[in-house]
Amino acid sequence: MIRFSVDPNYAGKNLPGWFMVASYLQKSIGQRVKFIPYKDFDEARNAVLSGEIDIVYANPFDWVFFMNEIGFLPIAKPRNHFDEVIVCSKKYKSYLELTKPIKIISAHKKTFVHMVGLFLLEKAEIDLDSCKFNFSGSYQSVIKNVLQSEYDIGFVLSEVYEKSSVIIKSQLNILDVSNDGFVFHAFCISPRLIELQKSITESILNFNSKLLDDIGFEGFETISEDEIFTISSLANEYIGSLNREAS
């Protein structure tokens, strides 16, 4: 049996669609595929690292980590769909209004969203030593905490913000947004599925229109070695900084 999972951010939405992805893959590659959703980043990450998952649609930080640590192979990315970051606030309309210490809520320290959020703050010449960070486990809970005015600003995946209700967006001020257009989630496979790599990849690239609508994408395409190198370099540099910080 092949066990399949997705980034918890996606497990929390379009859930029926991801079960359909598992059914589609099962029919396409001729092997039983079981979809296993997880509620938070740590639970999902640990499941992959402990060998409980064979195929995963992972955020960029995780697919680089899985590739480095346990030999997972990124095989497909969403077409015209990149991970951008929004810095939002309910209380403030610009960085200039912030007062120290700046209370910041983020989903998880080990995500590209948090890393890019830090880059945006540094670009805006915000002193990171004046910031106090907390982590909520999901982007939806980041928005909730910001709306409750418990934190000055929050780091949110732009896709989550865009799909929020009009009422929620009307209460949030966008202080900053990335526009890099190169970081992405990816389907990855375990080394034990290497013989099925071609079959699995072709199945993903040929998702039908209904299935794509069900999970909210226009299509998938292969990943170049240059893309893997670029994103890996950024992720590894950030991972290194976390390790130095912990030591």
mmCIF file of N, CA and C in Angstrom, residues 130-193:
data_model
loop_
_atom_site.group_PDB
_atom_site.id
_atom_site.type_symbol
_atom_site.label_atom_id
_atom_site.label_comp_id
_atom_site.label_asym_id
_atom_site.label_seq_id
_atom_site.Cartn_x
_atom_site.Cartn_y
_atom_site.Cartn_z
ATOM 1 N N SER A 130 14.144 43.332 18.217
ATOM 2 C CA SER A 130 13.046 44.021 18.900
ATOM 3 C C SER A 130 11.723 43.283 18.732
ATOM 4 N N CYS A 131 11.769 42.103 18.098
ATOM 5 C CA CYS A 131 10.552 41.344 17.808
ATOM 6 C C CYS A 131 10.413 40.147 18.748
ATOM 7 N N LYS A 132 9.190 39.883 19.159
ATOM 8 C CA LYS A 132 8.886 38.699 19.954
ATOM 9 C C LYS A 132 7.969 37.799 19.132
ATOM 10 N N PHE A 133 8.430 36.572 18.879
ATOM 11 C CA PHE A 133 7.708 35.662 17.990
ATOM 12 C C PHE A 133 6.963 34.587 18.767
ATOM 13 N N ASN A 134 5.807 34.221 18.228
ATOM 14 C CA ASN A 134 5.074 33.073 18.721
ATOM 15 C C ASN A 134 4.556 32.305 17.509
ATOM 16 N N PHE A 135 4.255 31.014 17.702
ATOM 17 C CA PHE A 135 3.887 30.160 16.576
ATOM 18 C C PHE A 135 2.584 29.428 16.867
ATOM 19 N N SER A 136 1.652 29.513 15.917
ATOM 20 C CA SER A 136 0.284 29.046 16.151
ATOM 21 C C SER A 136 -0.040 27.699 15.520
ATOM 22 N N GLY A 137 0.797 27.221 14.577
ATOM 23 C CA GLY A 137 0.573 25.912 13.974
ATOM 24 C C GLY A 137 -0.133 25.916 12.637
ATOM 25 N N SER A 138 -0.809 27.015 12.281
ATOM 26 C CA SER A 138 -1.477 27.089 10.981
ATOM 27 C C SER A 138 -1.651 28.548 10.586
ATOM 28 N N TYR A 139 -1.822 28.781 9.279
ATOM 29 C CA TYR A 139 -1.998 30.148 8.796
ATOM 30 C C TYR A 139 -3.375 30.686 9.167
ATOM 31 N N GLN A 140 -4.364 29.798 9.227
ATOM 32 C CA GLN A 140 -5.698 30.228 9.635
ATOM 33 C C GLN A 140 -5.681 30.757 11.072
ATOM 34 N N SER A 141 -4.922 30.078 11.947
ATOM 35 C CA SER A 141 -4.858 30.535 13.337
ATOM 36 C C SER A 141 -4.020 31.799 13.470
ATOM 37 N N VAL A 142 -3.070 32.013 12.552
ATOM 38 C CA VAL A 142 -2.335 33.281 12.533
ATOM 39 C C VAL A 142 -3.315 34.425 12.306
ATOM 40 N N ILE A 143 -4.169 34.273 11.293
ATOM 41 C CA ILE A 143 -5.166 35.305 10.995
ATOM 42 C C ILE A 143 -6.083 35.528 12.193
ATOM 43 N N LYS A 144 -6.518 34.448 12.820
ATOM 44 C CA LYS A 144 -7.404 34.554 13.984
ATOM 45 C C LYS A 144 -6.752 35.353 15.105
ATOM 46 N N ASN A 145 -5.475 35.055 15.385
ATOM 47 C CA ASN A 145 -4.758 35.759 16.452
ATOM 48 C C ASN A 145 -4.561 37.234 16.127
ATOM 49 N N VAL A 146 -4.286 37.538 14.866
ATOM 50 C CA VAL A 146 -4.120 38.937 14.467
ATOM 51 C C VAL A 146 -5.445 39.681 14.606
ATOM 52 N N LEU A 147 -6.537 39.058 14.186
ATOM 53 C CA LEU A 147 -7.854 39.688 14.281
ATOM 54 C C LEU A 147 -8.263 39.942 15.731
ATOM 55 N N GLN A 148 -7.794 39.099 16.624
ATOM 56 C CA GLN A 148 -8.099 39.282 18.037
ATOM 57 C C GLN A 148 -7.179 40.313 18.694
ATOM 58 N N SER A 149 -6.304 40.900 17.876
ATOM 59 C CA SER A 149 -5.363 41.939 18.334
ATOM 60 C C SER A 149 -4.405 41.448 19.413
ATOM 61 N N GLU A 150 -4.167 40.135 19.434
ATOM 62 C CA GLU A 150 -3.214 39.594 20.392
ATOM 63 C C GLU A 150 -1.774 39.824 19.927
ATOM 64 N N TYR A 151 -1.621 40.076 18.622
ATOM 65 C CA TYR A 151 -0.284 40.288 18.054
ATOM 66 C C TYR A 151 -0.325 41.504 17.128
ATOM 67 N N ASP A 152 0.827 42.137 16.992
ATOM 68 C CA ASP A 152 0.904 43.335 16.150
ATOM 69 C C ASP A 152 0.818 42.982 14.674
ATOM 70 N N ILE A 153 1.560 41.944 14.267
ATOM 71 C CA ILE A 153 1.561 41.523 12.867
ATOM 72 C C ILE A 153 1.623 40.003 12.783
ATOM 73 N N GLY A 154 1.246 39.491 11.615
ATOM 74 C CA GLY A 154 1.315 38.060 11.380
ATOM 75 C C GLY A 154 1.874 37.769 9.995
ATOM 76 N N PHE A 155 2.522 36.610 9.857
ATOM 77 C CA PHE A 155 3.015 36.139 8.562
ATOM 78 C C PHE A 155 2.016 35.112 8.033
ATOM 79 N N VAL A 156 1.480 35.360 6.837
ATOM 80 C CA VAL A 156 0.450 34.475 6.291
ATOM 81 C C VAL A 156 0.788 34.108 4.850
ATOM 82 N N LEU A 157 0.578 32.844 4.511
ATOM 83 C CA LEU A 157 0.678 32.427 3.117
ATOM 84 C C LEU A 157 -0.365 33.194 2.323
ATOM 85 N N SER A 158 0.053 33.836 1.246
ATOM 86 C CA SER A 158 -0.859 34.720 0.512
ATOM 87 C C SER A 158 -2.100 33.997 0.023
ATOM 88 N N GLU A 159 -1.953 32.749 -0.343
ATOM 89 C CA GLU A 159 -3.088 31.966 -0.831
ATOM 90 C C GLU A 159 -4.174 31.837 0.238
ATOM 91 N N VAL A 160 -3.747 31.665 1.498
ATOM 92 C CA VAL A 160 -4.709 31.552 2.598
ATOM 93 C C VAL A 160 -5.439 32.877 2.787
ATOM 94 N N TYR A 161 -4.688 33.973 2.723
ATOM 95 C CA TYR A 161 -5.314 35.295 2.838
ATOM 96 C C TYR A 161 -6.322 35.517 1.712
ATOM 97 N N GLU A 162 -5.919 35.215 0.478
ATOM 98 C CA GLU A 162 -6.784 35.475 -0.674
ATOM 99 C C GLU A 162 -8.080 34.682 -0.604
ATOM 100 N N LYS A 163 -8.030 33.488 0.006
ATOM 101 C CA LYS A 163 -9.225 32.655 0.081
ATOM 102 C C LYS A 163 -10.038 32.907 1.337
ATOM 103 N N SER A 164 -9.597 33.865 2.151
ATOM 104 C CA SER A 164 -10.377 34.233 3.333
ATOM 105 C C SER A 164 -11.612 35.022 2.907
ATOM 106 N N SER A 165 -12.568 35.120 3.800
ATOM 107 C CA SER A 165 -13.817 35.821 3.480
ATOM 108 C C SER A 165 -13.586 37.324 3.330
ATOM 109 N N VAL A 166 -14.510 37.976 2.672
ATOM 110 C CA VAL A 166 -14.448 39.431 2.497
ATOM 111 C C VAL A 166 -14.440 40.121 3.859
ATOM 112 N N ILE A 167 -15.217 39.596 4.791
ATOM 113 C CA ILE A 167 -15.290 40.181 6.135
ATOM 114 C C ILE A 167 -13.928 40.141 6.821
ATOM 115 N N ILE A 168 -13.252 38.988 6.722
ATOM 116 C CA ILE A 168 -11.930 38.852 7.352
ATOM 117 C C ILE A 168 -10.930 39.800 6.692
ATOM 118 N N LYS A 169 -10.903 39.818 5.360
ATOM 119 C CA LYS A 169 -9.936 40.667 4.660
ATOM 120 C C LYS A 169 -10.186 42.150 4.919
ATOM 121 N N SER A 170 -11.429 42.510 5.131
ATOM 122 C CA SER A 170 -11.746 43.919 5.383
ATOM 123 C C SER A 170 -11.189 44.404 6.721
ATOM 124 N N GLN A 171 -10.896 43.475 7.615
ATOM 125 C CA GLN A 171 -10.382 43.830 8.933
ATOM 126 C C GLN A 171 -8.855 43.800 9.016
ATOM 127 N N LEU A 172 -8.221 43.354 7.949
ATOM 128 C CA LEU A 172 -6.764 43.223 7.960
ATOM 129 C C LEU A 172 -6.097 44.268 7.075
ATOM 130 N N ASN A 173 -5.033 44.850 7.571
ATOM 131 C CA ASN A 173 -4.200 45.750 6.777
ATOM 132 C C ASN A 173 -2.972 44.991 6.295
ATOM 133 N N ILE A 174 -2.648 45.120 5.034
ATOM 134 C CA ILE A 174 -1.456 44.474 4.486
ATOM 135 C C ILE A 174 -0.292 45.452 4.575
ATOM 136 N N LEU A 175 0.699 45.089 5.376
ATOM 137 C CA LEU A 175 1.866 45.948 5.544
ATOM 138 C C LEU A 175 2.926 45.663 4.493
ATOM 139 N N ASP A 176 2.955 44.409 4.036
ATOM 140 C CA ASP A 176 3.996 44.032 3.075
ATOM 141 C C ASP A 176 3.574 42.735 2.402
ATOM 142 N N VAL A 177 4.123 42.485 1.221
ATOM 143 C CA VAL A 177 3.856 41.235 0.508
ATOM 144 C C VAL A 177 5.056 40.898 -0.364
ATOM 145 N N SER A 178 5.429 39.636 -0.394
ATOM 146 C CA SER A 178 6.533 39.214 -1.268
ATOM 147 C C SER A 178 6.001 39.071 -2.689
ATOM 148 N N ASN A 179 6.894 39.139 -3.642
ATOM 149 C CA ASN A 179 6.501 38.980 -5.046
ATOM 150 C C ASN A 179 7.645 38.318 -5.803
ATOM 151 N N ASP A 180 8.129 37.191 -5.220
ATOM 152 C CA ASP A 180 9.314 36.538 -5.765
ATOM 153 C C ASP A 180 9.003 35.620 -6.944
ATOM 154 N N GLY A 181 7.884 34.924 -6.881
ATOM 155 C CA GLY A 181 7.472 34.090 -8.004
ATOM 156 C C GLY A 181 8.387 32.943 -8.323
ATOM 157 N N PHE A 182 8.966 32.297 -7.300
ATOM 158 C CA PHE A 182 9.807 31.142 -7.602
ATOM 159 C C PHE A 182 9.739 30.021 -6.568
ATOM 160 N N VAL A 183 9.195 30.278 -5.382
ATOM 161 C CA VAL A 183 9.112 29.243 -4.355
ATOM 162 C C VAL A 183 7.769 28.526 -4.476
ATOM 163 N N PHE A 184 7.794 27.200 -4.357
ATOM 164 C CA PHE A 184 6.567 26.440 -4.591
ATOM 165 C C PHE A 184 6.504 25.159 -3.755
ATOM 166 N N HIS A 185 5.268 24.690 -3.527
ATOM 167 C CA HIS A 185 5.039 23.356 -2.982
ATOM 168 C C HIS A 185 5.389 22.326 -4.068
ATOM 169 N N ALA A 186 5.557 21.077 -3.668
ATOM 170 C CA ALA A 186 5.882 20.051 -4.653
ATOM 171 C C ALA A 186 5.404 18.675 -4.201
ATOM 172 N N PHE A 187 4.996 17.873 -5.168
ATOM 173 C CA PHE A 187 4.778 16.456 -4.918
ATOM 174 C C PHE A 187 6.138 15.780 -4.810
ATOM 175 N N CYS A 188 6.318 14.974 -3.772
ATOM 176 C CA CYS A 188 7.583 14.258 -3.568
ATOM 177 C C CYS A 188 7.297 12.783 -3.334
ATOM 178 N N ILE A 189 8.232 11.939 -3.727
ATOM 179 C CA ILE A 189 8.060 10.500 -3.516
ATOM 180 C C ILE A 189 9.226 9.927 -2.723
ATOM 181 N N SER A 190 8.924 8.889 -1.977
ATOM 182 C CA SER A 190 9.928 8.172 -1.205
ATOM 183 C C SER A 190 10.884 7.428 -2.146
ATOM 184 N N PRO A 191 12.124 7.227 -1.714
ATOM 185 C CA PRO A 191 13.072 6.458 -2.537
ATOM 186 C C PRO A 191 12.570 5.062 -2.871
ATOM 187 N N ARG A 192 11.722 4.510 -2.012
ATOM 188 C CA ARG A 192 11.239 3.143 -2.269
ATOM 189 C C ARG A 192 10.280 3.090 -3.464
ATOM 190 N N LEU A 193 9.813 4.272 -3.918
ATOM 191 C CA LEU A 193 8.910 4.317 -5.073
ATOM 192 C C LEU A 193 9.625 4.719 -6.358
#
